[in-house]
């Protein structure tokens, strides 16, 4: 290996390890913020993801970054070591990476049991109205609330109905989407679904 090639490889390794560390840090911060918002009865929302779903995605990203760090650091730290130190350290790192990978599979499976998507449906009195679409083994549901920055706050007085799978609907797309925001002097109403039969309403604040 020439000096130029070695320098390039070293630089690339440092970039990969540094990027992985940054991604891991951001993901952990995201999980902490999501849990803190949940403890306050709100949800941290980034794009269409938020709440538990956002925490699961962040955990998966953090896990992948951790695997890269574990394996990358093991190879990096033992690049000039003898044969046996390399074998022992790299084997241990690989085993740990497999354990983390199995943990990610469990997290992904648990995350697949339920999913929440957040949708902006309009603006009322300068505030963004948002609907949280819930899909889980228990059925489908929707929650009406307001988004302030990156935080979703459910409206305490909101009313609506759970979308029961027994309704005969097998496609969530038939129940969600097509949001229509209606305003009156005292209430905010959101109609949605293929036929507009699903309704969420809350006091106008």
CSV table of C-alpha atoms in Angstrom, one decimal:
chain,number,residue,atom,x,y,z
A,1,UNK,CA,0.0,0.0,0.0
A,2,UNK,CA,1.5,3.3,-1.0
A,3,UNK,CA,1.6,6.4,1.3
A,4,UNK,CA,-1.1,8.1,-0.7
A,5,UNK,CA,-3.4,5.1,-0.6
A,6,UNK,CA,-2.8,4.7,3.2
A,7,UNK,CA,-3.6,8.4,3.7
A,8,UNK,CA,-6.8,8.2,1.7
A,9,UNK,CA,-7.9,5.1,3.6
A,10,UNK,CA,-7.2,6.7,6.9
A,11,UNK,CA,-9.1,9.8,6.0
A,12,UNK,CA,-12.1,7.8,4.7
A,13,UNK,CA,-12.1,5.7,8.0
A,14,UNK,CA,-12.1,8.9,10.1
A,15,UNK,CA,-15.0,10.4,8.1
A,16,UNK,CA,-17.0,7.2,8.4
A,17,UNK,CA,-16.4,6.9,12.2
A,18,UNK,CA,-17.0,10.7,12.7
A,19,UNK,CA,-20.2,10.6,10.7
A,20,UNK,CA,-21.4,7.5,12.6
A,21,UNK,CA,-20.7,9.1,15.9
A,22,UNK,CA,-22.6,12.3,14.9
A,23,UNK,CA,-25.6,10.3,13.7
A,24,UNK,CA,-25.6,8.2,16.9
A,25,UNK,CA,-25.5,11.4,19.0
A,26,UNK,CA,-28.3,13.1,17.1
A,27,UNK,CA,-30.4,9.9,17.3
A,28,UNK,CA,-30.0,9.6,21.0
A,29,UNK,CA,-30.9,13.3,21.5
A,30,UNK,CA,-34.0,12.7,19.4
A,31,UNK,CA,-35.0,9.7,21.6
A,32,UNK,CA,-34.5,11.7,24.8
A,33,UNK,CA,-36.5,14.7,23.4
A,34,UNK,CA,-39.3,12.4,22.2
A,35,UNK,CA,-39.5,10.7,25.6
A,36,UNK,CA,-39.5,14.0,27.4
A,37,UNK,CA,-42.3,15.4,25.2
A,38,UNK,CA,-44.3,12.2,25.8
A,39,UNK,CA,-44.0,12.7,29.6
A,40,UNK,CA,-45.6,16.1,29.1
A,41,UNK,CA,-48.5,14.7,27.2
A,42,UNK,CA,-47.2,15.9,23.8
A,43,UNK,CA,-45.3,14.4,20.9
A,44,UNK,CA,-42.1,15.5,19.2
A,45,UNK,CA,-42.9,15.6,15.4
A,46,UNK,CA,-40.4,15.7,12.6
A,47,UNK,CA,-42.1,15.6,9.2
A,48,UNK,CA,-44.8,13.0,9.3
A,49,UNK,CA,-43.1,11.0,12.1
A,50,UNK,CA,-43.5,11.7,15.8
A,51,UNK,CA,-44.0,10.2,19.2
A,52,UNK,CA,-43.2,6.5,19.6
A,53,UNK,CA,-42.8,6.0,15.9
A,54,UNK,CA,-40.1,8.7,15.8
A,55,UNK,CA,-38.4,7.2,18.8
A,56,UNK,CA,-38.4,3.7,17.1
A,57,UNK,CA,-36.9,5.1,13.9
A,58,UNK,CA,-34.3,7.1,15.9
A,59,UNK,CA,-33.4,3.9,17.8
A,60,UNK,CA,-33.0,1.9,14.6
A,61,UNK,CA,-30.7,4.6,13.1
A,62,UNK,CA,-28.8,4.8,16.3
A,63,UNK,CA,-28.3,1.1,16.3
A,64,UNK,CA,-27.0,1.0,12.8
A,65,UNK,CA,-24.6,3.8,13.6
A,66,UNK,CA,-23.5,2.0,16.8
A,67,UNK,CA,-22.7,-1.1,14.7
A,68,UNK,CA,-20.6,0.9,12.3
A,69,UNK,CA,-18.7,2.5,15.2
A,70,UNK,CA,-18.1,-0.8,17.0
A,71,UNK,CA,-16.8,-2.6,14.0
A,72,UNK,CA,-14.9,0.4,12.6
A,73,UNK,CA,-13.2,1.2,15.9
A,74,UNK,CA,-12.2,-2.4,16.4
A,75,UNK,CA,-10.5,-2.5,13.0
A,76,UNK,CA,-9.0,1.0,13.4
A,77,UNK,CA,-7.5,0.4,16.8
A,78,UNK,CA,-6.0,-2.9,15.9
A,79,UNK,CA,-4.7,-2.0,12.4
A,80,UNK,CA,-1.1,-2.1,13.7
A,81,UNK,CA,-1.5,-4.9,16.3
A,82,UNK,CA,-0.3,-8.4,16.1
A,83,UNK,CA,-2.3,-11.3,14.7
A,84,UNK,CA,-3.9,-12.5,17.9
A,85,UNK,CA,-4.9,-9.1,19.3
A,86,UNK,CA,-6.6,-8.4,16.0
A,87,UNK,CA,-8.4,-11.7,16.0
A,88,UNK,CA,-9.6,-11.3,19.6
A,89,UNK,CA,-10.7,-7.7,19.4
A,90,UNK,CA,-12.3,-7.9,16.0
A,91,UNK,CA,-14.1,-11.1,16.9
A,92,UNK,CA,-15.5,-9.5,20.1
A,93,UNK,CA,-16.5,-6.5,18.1
A,94,UNK,CA,-18.3,-8.6,15.5
A,95,UNK,CA,-20.1,-10.6,18.2
A,96,UNK,CA,-21.2,-7.4,19.9
A,97,UNK,CA,-22.4,-6.0,16.5
A,98,UNK,CA,-24.5,-9.2,16.0
A,99,UNK,CA,-26.1,-8.7,19.4
A,100,UNK,CA,-26.9,-5.1,18.6
A,101,UNK,CA,-28.3,-6.2,15.3
A,102,UNK,CA,-30.6,-8.7,17.0
A,103,UNK,CA,-31.7,-6.0,19.3
A,104,UNK,CA,-32.6,-3.8,16.3
A,105,UNK,CA,-34.7,-6.7,14.9
A,106,UNK,CA,-36.7,-6.7,18.1
A,107,UNK,CA,-37.1,-3.0,18.1
A,108,UNK,CA,-38.3,-3.1,14.4
A,109,UNK,CA,-40.7,-5.9,15.2
A,110,UNK,CA,-42.2,-3.9,18.1
A,111,UNK,CA,-42.4,-0.8,16.0
A,112,UNK,CA,-44.3,-2.7,13.3
A,113,UNK,CA,-47.1,-3.5,15.8
A,114,UNK,CA,-48.1,0.2,15.8
A,115,UNK,CA,-47.5,3.3,13.7
A,116,UNK,CA,-48.4,6.9,14.1
A,117,UNK,CA,-48.4,9.5,11.2
A,118,UNK,CA,-48.9,13.2,11.7
A,119,UNK,CA,-50.6,15.3,9.1
A,120,UNK,CA,-51.1,19.0,8.9
A,121,UNK,CA,-54.7,19.8,7.8
A,122,UNK,CA,-54.8,23.6,8.0
A,123,UNK,CA,-54.4,26.7,10.1
A,124,UNK,CA,-56.8,28.2,12.7
A,125,UNK,CA,-56.2,31.5,14.4
A,126,UNK,CA,-52.5,31.3,13.5
A,127,UNK,CA,-52.0,27.8,14.8
A,128,UNK,CA,-51.5,24.6,12.7
A,129,UNK,CA,-54.2,22.0,13.1
A,130,UNK,CA,-52.8,18.5,13.0
A,131,UNK,CA,-54.2,15.0,13.0
A,132,UNK,CA,-52.3,12.0,14.4
A,133,UNK,CA,-53.2,8.8,12.5
A,134,UNK,CA,-52.9,5.7,14.6
A,135,UNK,CA,-52.5,2.2,13.1
A,136,UNK,CA,-52.1,-0.8,15.4
A,137,UNK,CA,-53.3,-4.3,16.1
A,138,UNK,CA,-56.1,-2.7,18.1
A,139,UNK,CA,-57.4,-1.0,15.1
A,140,UNK,CA,-57.2,2.5,13.6
A,141,UNK,CA,-57.8,5.8,15.2
A,142,UNK,CA,-57.1,9.5,14.9
A,143,UNK,CA,-56.4,12.3,17.4
A,144,UNK,CA,-56.9,16.0,16.7
A,145,UNK,CA,-54.4,18.6,18.0
A,146,UNK,CA,-52.2,21.5,17.3
A,147,UNK,CA,-48.6,21.7,16.2
A,148,UNK,CA,-46.4,24.3,17.7
A,149,UNK,CA,-43.0,24.1,16.1
A,150,UNK,CA,-41.9,20.5,16.5
A,151,UNK,CA,-44.4,19.7,19.2
A,152,UNK,CA,-47.9,18.2,18.8
A,153,UNK,CA,-50.4,18.8,21.5
A,154,UNK,CA,-53.7,16.9,21.6
A,155,UNK,CA,-56.8,19.0,22.2
A,156,UNK,CA,-58.2,17.9,25.6
A,157,UNK,CA,-61.8,18.6,24.5
A,158,UNK,CA,-61.5,16.8,21.1
A,159,UNK,CA,-64.1,14.2,20.3
A,160,UNK,CA,-64.2,11.6,17.6
A,161,UNK,CA,-64.5,7.9,17.1
A,162,UNK,CA,-62.1,5.0,16.9
A,163,UNK,CA,-62.0,3.5,13.5
A,164,UNK,CA,-62.8,-0.2,14.2
A,165,UNK,CA,-61.5,-2.9,11.9
A,166,UNK,CA,-64.9,-4.5,12.2
A,167,UNK,CA,-66.2,-1.7,10.0
A,168,UNK,CA,-65.1,-3.9,7.2
A,169,UNK,CA,-62.3,-1.6,6.1
A,170,UNK,CA,-59.1,-3.4,5.2
A,171,UNK,CA,-57.2,-0.5,3.7
A,172,UNK,CA,-56.3,2.4,6.0
A,173,UNK,CA,-56.1,4.6,3.0
A,174,UNK,CA,-59.9,4.4,2.8
A,175,UNK,CA,-60.2,5.7,6.3
A,176,UNK,CA,-57.4,8.3,6.3
A,177,UNK,CA,-56.7,11.2,3.9
A,178,UNK,CA,-59.0,13.7,2.2
A,179,UNK,CA,-58.9,16.0,5.3
A,180,UNK,CA,-61.3,18.9,5.2
A,181,UNK,CA,-61.1,21.6,7.9
A,182,UNK,CA,-64.4,23.3,8.9
A,183,UNK,CA,-64.6,26.3,11.2
A,184,UNK,CA,-67.4,27.7,13.2
A,185,UNK,CA,-67.5,30.4,15.8
A,186,UNK,CA,-66.8,28.0,18.6
A,187,UNK,CA,-65.5,24.7,17.1
A,188,UNK,CA,-63.0,23.2,14.8
A,189,UNK,CA,-64.1,20.2,12.8
A,190,UNK,CA,-62.0,17.9,10.6
A,191,UNK,CA,-63.7,15.4,8.2
A,192,UNK,CA,-61.7,12.7,6.6
A,193,UNK,CA,-61.8,9.4,4.9
A,194,UNK,CA,-63.0,8.2,1.5
A,195,UNK,CA,-66.6,9.3,2.2
A,196,UNK,CA,-66.0,11.9,4.9
A,197,UNK,CA,-67.7,9.8,7.5
A,198,UNK,CA,-64.9,10.2,10.0
A,199,UNK,CA,-65.1,13.3,12.1
A,200,UNK,CA,-62.9,14.9,14.7
A,201,UNK,CA,-64.1,18.1,16.5
A,202,UNK,CA,-62.8,20.3,19.3
A,203,UNK,CA,-63.4,23.6,20.9
A,204,UNK,CA,-61.9,26.5,19.0
A,205,UNK,CA,-59.2,28.1,21.1
